[in-house]
Coordinates of C-alpha atoms in Angstrom, one line a residue:
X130 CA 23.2 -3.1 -7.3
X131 CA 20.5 -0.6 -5.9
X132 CA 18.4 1.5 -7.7
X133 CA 16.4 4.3 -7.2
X134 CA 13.2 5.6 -8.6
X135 CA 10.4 7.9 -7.1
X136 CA 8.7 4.2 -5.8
X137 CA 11.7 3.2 -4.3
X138 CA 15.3 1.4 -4.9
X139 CA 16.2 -2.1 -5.9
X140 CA 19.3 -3.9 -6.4
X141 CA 20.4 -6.6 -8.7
X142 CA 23.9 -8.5 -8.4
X143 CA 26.1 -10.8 -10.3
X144 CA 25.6 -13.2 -13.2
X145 CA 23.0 -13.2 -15.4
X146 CA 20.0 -15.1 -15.5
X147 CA 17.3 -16.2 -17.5
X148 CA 14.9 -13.7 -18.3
X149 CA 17.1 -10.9 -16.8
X150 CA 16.5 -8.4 -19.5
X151 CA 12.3 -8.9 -19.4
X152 CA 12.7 -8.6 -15.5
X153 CA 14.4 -4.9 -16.1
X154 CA 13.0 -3.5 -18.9
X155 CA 9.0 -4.5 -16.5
X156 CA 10.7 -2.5 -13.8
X157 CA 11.8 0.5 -15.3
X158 CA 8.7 0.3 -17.0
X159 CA 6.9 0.6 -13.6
X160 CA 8.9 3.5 -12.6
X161 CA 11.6 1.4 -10.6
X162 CA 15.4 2.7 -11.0
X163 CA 17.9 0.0 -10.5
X164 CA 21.6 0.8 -9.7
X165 CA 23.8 -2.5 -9.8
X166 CA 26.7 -3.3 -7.2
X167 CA 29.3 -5.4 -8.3
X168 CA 32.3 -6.8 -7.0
X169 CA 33.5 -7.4 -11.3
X170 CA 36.2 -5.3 -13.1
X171 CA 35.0 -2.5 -14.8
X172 CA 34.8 -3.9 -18.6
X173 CA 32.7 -6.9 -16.8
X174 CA 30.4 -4.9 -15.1
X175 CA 29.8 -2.8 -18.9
X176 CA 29.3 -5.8 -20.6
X177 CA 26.7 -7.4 -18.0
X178 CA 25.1 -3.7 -18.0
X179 CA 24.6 -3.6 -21.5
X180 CA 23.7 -7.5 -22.1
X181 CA 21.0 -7.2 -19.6
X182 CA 19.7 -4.1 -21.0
X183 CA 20.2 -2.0 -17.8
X184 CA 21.9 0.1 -20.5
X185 CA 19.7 0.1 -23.3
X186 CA 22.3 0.4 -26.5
X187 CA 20.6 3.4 -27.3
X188 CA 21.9 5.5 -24.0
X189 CA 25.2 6.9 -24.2
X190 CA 27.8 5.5 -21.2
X191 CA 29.6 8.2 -19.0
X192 CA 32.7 6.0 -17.3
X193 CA 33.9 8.2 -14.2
X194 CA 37.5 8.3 -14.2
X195 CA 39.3 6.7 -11.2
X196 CA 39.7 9.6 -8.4
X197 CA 41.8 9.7 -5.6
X198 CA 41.7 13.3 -4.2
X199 CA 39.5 16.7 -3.5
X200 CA 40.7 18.4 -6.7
X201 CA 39.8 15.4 -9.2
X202 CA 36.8 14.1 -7.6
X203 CA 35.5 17.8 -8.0
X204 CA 37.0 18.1 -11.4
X205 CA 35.3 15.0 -12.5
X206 CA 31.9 15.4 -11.1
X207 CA 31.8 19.2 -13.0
X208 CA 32.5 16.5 -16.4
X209 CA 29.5 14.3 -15.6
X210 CA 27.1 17.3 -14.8
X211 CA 27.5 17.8 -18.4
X212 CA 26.4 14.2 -19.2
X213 CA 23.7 13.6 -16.6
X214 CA 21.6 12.2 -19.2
X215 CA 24.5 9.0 -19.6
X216 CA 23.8 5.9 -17.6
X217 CA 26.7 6.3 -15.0
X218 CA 29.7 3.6 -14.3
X219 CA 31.6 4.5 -11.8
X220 CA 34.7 2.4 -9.4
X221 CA 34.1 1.8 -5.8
X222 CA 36.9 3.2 -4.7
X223 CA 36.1 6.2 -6.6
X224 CA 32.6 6.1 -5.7
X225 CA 33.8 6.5 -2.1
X226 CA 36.1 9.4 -2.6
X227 CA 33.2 11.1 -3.8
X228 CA 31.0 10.6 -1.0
X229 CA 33.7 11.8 1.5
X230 CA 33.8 15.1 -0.2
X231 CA 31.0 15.5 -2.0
X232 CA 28.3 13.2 -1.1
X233 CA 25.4 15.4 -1.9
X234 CA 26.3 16.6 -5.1
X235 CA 26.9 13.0 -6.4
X236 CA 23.8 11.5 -5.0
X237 CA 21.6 14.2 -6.7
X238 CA 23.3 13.7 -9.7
X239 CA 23.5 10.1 -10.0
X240 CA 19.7 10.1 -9.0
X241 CA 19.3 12.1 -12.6
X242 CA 21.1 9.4 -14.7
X243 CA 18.9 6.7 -16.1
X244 CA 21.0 3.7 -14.5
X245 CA 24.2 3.4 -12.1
X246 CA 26.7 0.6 -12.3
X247 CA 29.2 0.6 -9.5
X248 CA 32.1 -1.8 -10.1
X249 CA 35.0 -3.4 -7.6
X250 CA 32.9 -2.4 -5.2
X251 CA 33.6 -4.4 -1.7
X252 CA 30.7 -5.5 0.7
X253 CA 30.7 -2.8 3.0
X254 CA 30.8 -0.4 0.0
X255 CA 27.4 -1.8 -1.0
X256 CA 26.0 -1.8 2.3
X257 CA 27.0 1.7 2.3
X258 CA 25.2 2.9 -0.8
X259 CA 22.2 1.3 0.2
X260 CA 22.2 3.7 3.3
X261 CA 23.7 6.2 1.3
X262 CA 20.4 6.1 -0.8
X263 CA 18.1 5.5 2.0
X264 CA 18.9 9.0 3.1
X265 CA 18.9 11.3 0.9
X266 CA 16.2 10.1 -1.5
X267 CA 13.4 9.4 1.3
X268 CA 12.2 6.3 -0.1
X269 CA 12.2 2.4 0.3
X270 CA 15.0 0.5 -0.5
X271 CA 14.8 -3.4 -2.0
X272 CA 18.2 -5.0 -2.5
X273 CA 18.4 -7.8 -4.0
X274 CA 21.5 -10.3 -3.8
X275 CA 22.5 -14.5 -4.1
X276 CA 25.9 -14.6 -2.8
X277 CA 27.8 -13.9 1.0
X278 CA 28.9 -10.8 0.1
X279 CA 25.5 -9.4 -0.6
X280 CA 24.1 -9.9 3.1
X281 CA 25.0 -6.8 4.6
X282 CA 23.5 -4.6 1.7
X283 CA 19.8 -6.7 1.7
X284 CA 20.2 -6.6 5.6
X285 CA 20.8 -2.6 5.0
X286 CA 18.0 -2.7 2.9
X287 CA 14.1 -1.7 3.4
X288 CA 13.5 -5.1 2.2
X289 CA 16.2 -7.5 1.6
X290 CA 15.6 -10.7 -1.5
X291 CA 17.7 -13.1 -1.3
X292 CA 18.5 -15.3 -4.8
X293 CA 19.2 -19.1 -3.8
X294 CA 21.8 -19.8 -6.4
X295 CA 25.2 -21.3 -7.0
X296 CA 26.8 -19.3 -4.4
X297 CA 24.6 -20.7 -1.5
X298 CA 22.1 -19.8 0.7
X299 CA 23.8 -16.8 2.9
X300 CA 21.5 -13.9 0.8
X301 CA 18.3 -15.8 0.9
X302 CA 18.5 -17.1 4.6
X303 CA 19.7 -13.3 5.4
X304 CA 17.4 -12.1 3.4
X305 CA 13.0 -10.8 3.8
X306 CA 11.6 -12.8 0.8
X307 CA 14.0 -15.6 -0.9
X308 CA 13.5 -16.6 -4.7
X309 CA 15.2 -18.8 -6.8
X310 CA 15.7 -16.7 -9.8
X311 CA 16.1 -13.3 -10.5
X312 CA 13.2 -13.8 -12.8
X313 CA 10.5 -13.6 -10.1
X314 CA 11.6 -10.0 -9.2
X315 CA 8.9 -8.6 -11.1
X316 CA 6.0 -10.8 -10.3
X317 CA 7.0 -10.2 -6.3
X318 CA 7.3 -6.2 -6.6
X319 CA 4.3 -5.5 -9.4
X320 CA 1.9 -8.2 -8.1
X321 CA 2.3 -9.2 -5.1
X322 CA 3.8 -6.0 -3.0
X323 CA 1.2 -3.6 -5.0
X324 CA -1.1 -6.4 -3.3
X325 CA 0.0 -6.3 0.0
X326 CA 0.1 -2.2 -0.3
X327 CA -3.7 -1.9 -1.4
X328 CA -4.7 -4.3 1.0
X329 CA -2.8 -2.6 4.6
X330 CA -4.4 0.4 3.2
X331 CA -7.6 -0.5 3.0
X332 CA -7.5 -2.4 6.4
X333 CA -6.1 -0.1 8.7
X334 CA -8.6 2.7 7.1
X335 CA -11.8 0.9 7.3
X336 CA -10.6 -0.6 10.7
X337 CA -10.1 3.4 11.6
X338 CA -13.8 3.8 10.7
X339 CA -14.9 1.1 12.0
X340 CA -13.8 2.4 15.6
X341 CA -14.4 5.9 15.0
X342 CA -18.0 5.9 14.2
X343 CA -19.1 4.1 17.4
X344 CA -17.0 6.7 19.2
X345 CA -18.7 9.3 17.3
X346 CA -22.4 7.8 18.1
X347 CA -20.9 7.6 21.8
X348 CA -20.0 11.0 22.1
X349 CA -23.3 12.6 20.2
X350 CA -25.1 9.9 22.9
X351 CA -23.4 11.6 26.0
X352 CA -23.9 15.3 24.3
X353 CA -27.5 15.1 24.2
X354 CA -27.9 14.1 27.9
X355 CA -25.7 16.3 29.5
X356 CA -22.4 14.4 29.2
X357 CA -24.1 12.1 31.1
X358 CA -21.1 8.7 31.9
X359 CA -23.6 6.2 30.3
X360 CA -22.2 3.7 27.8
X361 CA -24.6 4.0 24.8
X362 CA -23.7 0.1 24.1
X363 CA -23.1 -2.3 27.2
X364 CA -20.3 -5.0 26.6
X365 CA -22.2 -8.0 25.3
X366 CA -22.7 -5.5 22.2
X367 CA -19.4 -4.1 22.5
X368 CA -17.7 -7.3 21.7
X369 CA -19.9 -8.6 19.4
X370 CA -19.7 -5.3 17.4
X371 CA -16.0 -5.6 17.2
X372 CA -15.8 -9.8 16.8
X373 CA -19.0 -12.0 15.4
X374 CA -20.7 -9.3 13.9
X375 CA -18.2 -7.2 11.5
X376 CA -14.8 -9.2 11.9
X377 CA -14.9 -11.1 9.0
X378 CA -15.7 -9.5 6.2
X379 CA -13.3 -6.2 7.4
X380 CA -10.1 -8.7 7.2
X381 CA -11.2 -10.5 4.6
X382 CA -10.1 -7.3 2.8
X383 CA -6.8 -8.6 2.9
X384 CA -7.7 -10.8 0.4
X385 CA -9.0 -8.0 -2.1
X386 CA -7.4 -7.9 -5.4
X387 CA -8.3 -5.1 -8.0
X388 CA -7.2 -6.6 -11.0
X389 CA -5.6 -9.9 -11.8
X390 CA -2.0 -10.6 -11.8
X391 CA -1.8 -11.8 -16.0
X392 CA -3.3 -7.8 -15.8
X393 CA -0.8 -6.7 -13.1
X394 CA 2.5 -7.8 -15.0
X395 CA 1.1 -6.9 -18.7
X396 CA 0.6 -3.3 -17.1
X397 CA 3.2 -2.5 -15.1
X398 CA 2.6 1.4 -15.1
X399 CA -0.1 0.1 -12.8
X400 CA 2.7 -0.2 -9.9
X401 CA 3.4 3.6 -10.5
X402 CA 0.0 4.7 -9.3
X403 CA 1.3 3.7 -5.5
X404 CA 4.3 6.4 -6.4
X405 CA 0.9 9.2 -6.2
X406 CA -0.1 8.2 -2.9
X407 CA -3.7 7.9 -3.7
X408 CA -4.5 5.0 -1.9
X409 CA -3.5 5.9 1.7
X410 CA -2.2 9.5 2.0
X411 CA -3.8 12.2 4.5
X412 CA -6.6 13.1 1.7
X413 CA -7.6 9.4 2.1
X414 CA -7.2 9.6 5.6
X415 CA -9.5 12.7 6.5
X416 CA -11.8 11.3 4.0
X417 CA -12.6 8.0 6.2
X418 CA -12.7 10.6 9.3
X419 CA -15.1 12.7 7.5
X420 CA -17.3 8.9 6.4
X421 CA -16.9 8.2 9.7
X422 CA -18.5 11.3 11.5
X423 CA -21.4 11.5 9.1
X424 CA -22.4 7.9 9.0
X425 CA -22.5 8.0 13.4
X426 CA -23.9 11.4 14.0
X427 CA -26.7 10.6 10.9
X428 CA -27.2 6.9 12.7
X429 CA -27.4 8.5 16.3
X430 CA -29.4 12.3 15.6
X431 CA -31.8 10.8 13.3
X432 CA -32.4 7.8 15.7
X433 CA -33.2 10.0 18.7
X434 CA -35.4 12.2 16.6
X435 CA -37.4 9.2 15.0
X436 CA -37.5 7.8 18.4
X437 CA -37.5 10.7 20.8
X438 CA -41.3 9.7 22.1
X439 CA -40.4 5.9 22.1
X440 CA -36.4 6.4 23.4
X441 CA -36.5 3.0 25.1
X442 CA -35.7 1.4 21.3
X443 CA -33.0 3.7 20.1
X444 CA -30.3 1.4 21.6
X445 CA -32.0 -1.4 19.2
X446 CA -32.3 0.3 16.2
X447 CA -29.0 2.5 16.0
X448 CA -26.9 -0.9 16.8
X449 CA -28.6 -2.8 14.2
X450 CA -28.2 0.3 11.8
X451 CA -24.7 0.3 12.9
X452 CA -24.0 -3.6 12.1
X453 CA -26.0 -2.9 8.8
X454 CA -23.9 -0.3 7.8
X455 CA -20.3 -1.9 8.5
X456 CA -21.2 -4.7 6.2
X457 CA -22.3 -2.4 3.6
X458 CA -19.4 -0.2 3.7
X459 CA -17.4 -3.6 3.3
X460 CA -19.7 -4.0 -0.1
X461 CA -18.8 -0.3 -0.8
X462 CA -14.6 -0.5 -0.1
X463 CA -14.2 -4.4 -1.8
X464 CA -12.7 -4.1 -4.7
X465 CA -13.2 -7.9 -6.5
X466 CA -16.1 -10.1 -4.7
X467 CA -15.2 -14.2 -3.8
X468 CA -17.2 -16.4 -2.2
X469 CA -15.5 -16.2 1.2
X470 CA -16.5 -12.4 1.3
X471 CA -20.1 -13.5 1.0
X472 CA -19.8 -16.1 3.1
X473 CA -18.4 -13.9 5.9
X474 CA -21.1 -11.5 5.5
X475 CA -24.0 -14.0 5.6
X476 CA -21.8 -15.5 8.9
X477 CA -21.7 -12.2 10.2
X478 CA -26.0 -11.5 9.5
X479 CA -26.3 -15.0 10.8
X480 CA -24.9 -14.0 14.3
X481 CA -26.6 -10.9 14.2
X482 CA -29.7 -12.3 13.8
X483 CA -29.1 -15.0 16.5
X484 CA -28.1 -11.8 19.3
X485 CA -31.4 -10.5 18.5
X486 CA -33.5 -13.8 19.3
X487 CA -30.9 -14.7 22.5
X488 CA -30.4 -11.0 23.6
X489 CA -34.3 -10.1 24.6
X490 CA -33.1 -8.1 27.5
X491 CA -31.3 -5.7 24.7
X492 CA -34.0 -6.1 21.6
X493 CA -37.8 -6.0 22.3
X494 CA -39.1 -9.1 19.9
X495 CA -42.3 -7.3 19.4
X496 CA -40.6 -4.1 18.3
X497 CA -38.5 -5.9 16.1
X498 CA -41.2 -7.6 14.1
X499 CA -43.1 -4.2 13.9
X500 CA -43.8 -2.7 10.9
X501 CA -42.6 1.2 12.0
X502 CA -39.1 -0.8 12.9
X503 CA -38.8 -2.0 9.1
X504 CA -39.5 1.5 8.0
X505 CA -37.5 3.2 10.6
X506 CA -34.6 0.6 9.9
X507 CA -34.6 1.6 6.4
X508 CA -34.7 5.2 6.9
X509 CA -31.6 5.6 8.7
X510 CA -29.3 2.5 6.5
X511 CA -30.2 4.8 3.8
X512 CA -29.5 8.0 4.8
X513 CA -26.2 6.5 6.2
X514 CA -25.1 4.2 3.0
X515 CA -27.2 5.8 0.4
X516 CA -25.0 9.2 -0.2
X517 CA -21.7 6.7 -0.5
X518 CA -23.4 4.5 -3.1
X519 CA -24.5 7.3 -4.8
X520 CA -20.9 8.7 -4.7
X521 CA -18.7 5.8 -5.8
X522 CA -21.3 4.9 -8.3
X523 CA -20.9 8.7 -10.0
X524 CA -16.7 8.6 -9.5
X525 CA -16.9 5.1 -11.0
X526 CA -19.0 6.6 -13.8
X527 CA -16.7 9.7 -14.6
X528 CA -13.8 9.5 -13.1
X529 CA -12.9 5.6 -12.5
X530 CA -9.8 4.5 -11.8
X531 CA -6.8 2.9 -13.7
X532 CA -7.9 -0.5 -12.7
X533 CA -11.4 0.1 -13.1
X534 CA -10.6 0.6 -16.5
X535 CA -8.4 -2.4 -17.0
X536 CA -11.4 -4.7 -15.7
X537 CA -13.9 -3.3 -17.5
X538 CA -11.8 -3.4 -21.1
X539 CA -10.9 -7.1 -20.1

């Protein structure tokens, strides 16, 4: 079956499993509407609705009467407008007619009732809800499915599971992510794809930073001398900028967790935060653009006013406030620390620090080991990092997030 909800669609199939009912009730619990396909006759597919609590006992059933024309699939659409609120059960054929003449119409009004069970319904009927879905609610698709006649609906699908189960292995070699019981539906969705969301999205932003405030520096570089074709950096810094120096503590964000997973499946209404978009949305977006200009024209104005009688060091001491300030915004965006996060930065420090002592014709050792470097060094990290700190610290203070409360009460 597939099922929508403002997160996305998911679909379930077949016989009943252990741990089936605990598997639904954590998904509609994280804001996840399931519609089930099955090929069973219509008492069959009640029943399994009902035992599996797809249909809690306390939601009244609306059973759409089989249609095979215009007039009564109008007729009996006007009925279940009147019982929205039902959980829907509806034939394949009759689903079909429907969508022929009506398709809009049923699809909004299905999308109101609280679960959909479509019976006799063939494979290509399946596949053909799944796309059906696709389109007109605008959001991801899962389908999930352990027999032959599931593989064109998980191949439809966003994201296809395949169950590995009595019926073969046609749905889970067909499928994106194979499991061996229906069970592990949760733990895949509410743990490990709310994982694999936070962590793409706070990648591909900080690696959007990390490019854009060198260009930044770049450009306020060229600006102040007449758009002069100078690289600020030559490539020896270029590379190590982008590689040794901040490489691995940016993808070691991919290894960021927020909050446990014993946390992630007790709280489940954690998974309905991604449904806000606060984690990567255009707001989130601009506001990395916005980090990212401030932190490179602060690093690059300030160093050529601090150094505008001395310029021959600004190259030294914007790139090493640049390196400095990467590996704290890493300590900023890091959700949960481990030890191959500090590891990775200490690596990255390491080969800093190793440049500087094999790289004299870039760094002046004597400068370096100057006391008006310290201060200068210190001066500009600050005003590039400090105004962050000072942020997070006061939305972590009045205004933290879901899971900041979760790891604090824990």
């Amino acid at each position: 079956a597939v099922v929508s909800t403002q997160s996305g669609h998911y679909a379930g199939e077949d016989k009943l499993q252990p741990d089936v009912r605990t598997s639904l009730e954590l998904l509609a619990n994280a804001g996840i509407k399931v519609w089930m396909l099955t090929g069973d006759k219509l008492e069959t597919a009640t029943n399994i609705a009902i035992s599996s609590r797809l249909v809690s006992r306390m939601t009244p059933i609306y059973t759409f009467k089989l249609v095979k024309t215009r007039t009564e699939a109008h007729n009996e659409l006007n009925n279940f407008r009147k019982h929205n609120e039902n959980a829907l059960i509806i034939l394949g054929d009759s689903l079909m007619t429907c969508l022929e003449h009506y398709e809009q119409e049923f699809v909004e009004l299905a999308m109101m009732s609280p679960a959909v069970v479509v019976c006799r319904c063939s494979p290509t009927q399946k596949a053909a809800i799944v796309h059906l879905i696709k389109k007109h609610s605008n959001k991801p698709v899962a389908a999930i499915g352990d027999g032959g006649n599931d593989v064109s609906m998980i191949q439809a699908a966003d994201a296809g599971i395949g169950i590995v189960g009595k019926e073969g292995k046609q749905a889970s070699l067909a499928a994106d992510f194979s499991i061996t019981q229906f069970s592990y539906v949760g733990r895949l969705l509410l743990w490990h794809g709310r994982n694999s969301y936070n962590r793409c999205a706070s990648l591909s932003q900080f690696i959007i930073h990390r490019g854009l405030i060198i260009s930044v520096m770049q450009a306020i570089f060229s600006a102040v001398f007449f758009f002069v074709s100078i690289s600020l950096y030559q490539g020896v810094l270029l590379i190590g900028y982008s590689s040794f120096f901040t490489m691995g503590p940016v993808f070691l964000l991919v290894l960021d967790v927020d909050v446990g997973a014993k946390i992630a499946m007790m709280y489940p209404e954690l998974y309905k935060e991604l449904q806000k978009g606060r984690v990567l949305s255009y707001k989130t977006f601009f506001m990395w653009i916005l980090v990212s200009v401030y932190q490179g024209a602060a690093i690059m104005y300030l160093g050529i006013l601090l150094f505008k009688e001395d310029f021959i060091h600004v190259i030294a001491i914007t790139f090493t406030v640049l390196i400095v300030t990467e590996l704290l915004m890493v300590v900023v965006t890091v959700r949960t620390w481990h030890w191959l996060m500090a590891v990775a930065q200490i690596f990255s420090l390491g080969c800093y620090f190793l440049a500087l002592v094999f790289l004299p014709e870039y760094f002046d050792p004597d400068f370096l080991t100057s006391a008006n470097f310290l201060l200068k060094f210190v001066f500009l990290t600050a005003a590039s990092c400090l105004p962050l700190f000072i942020m997070k610290y006061l939305r972590k203070r009045f205004a933290p997030p879901i899971y900041a409360k979760l790891q604090q009460s824990g």
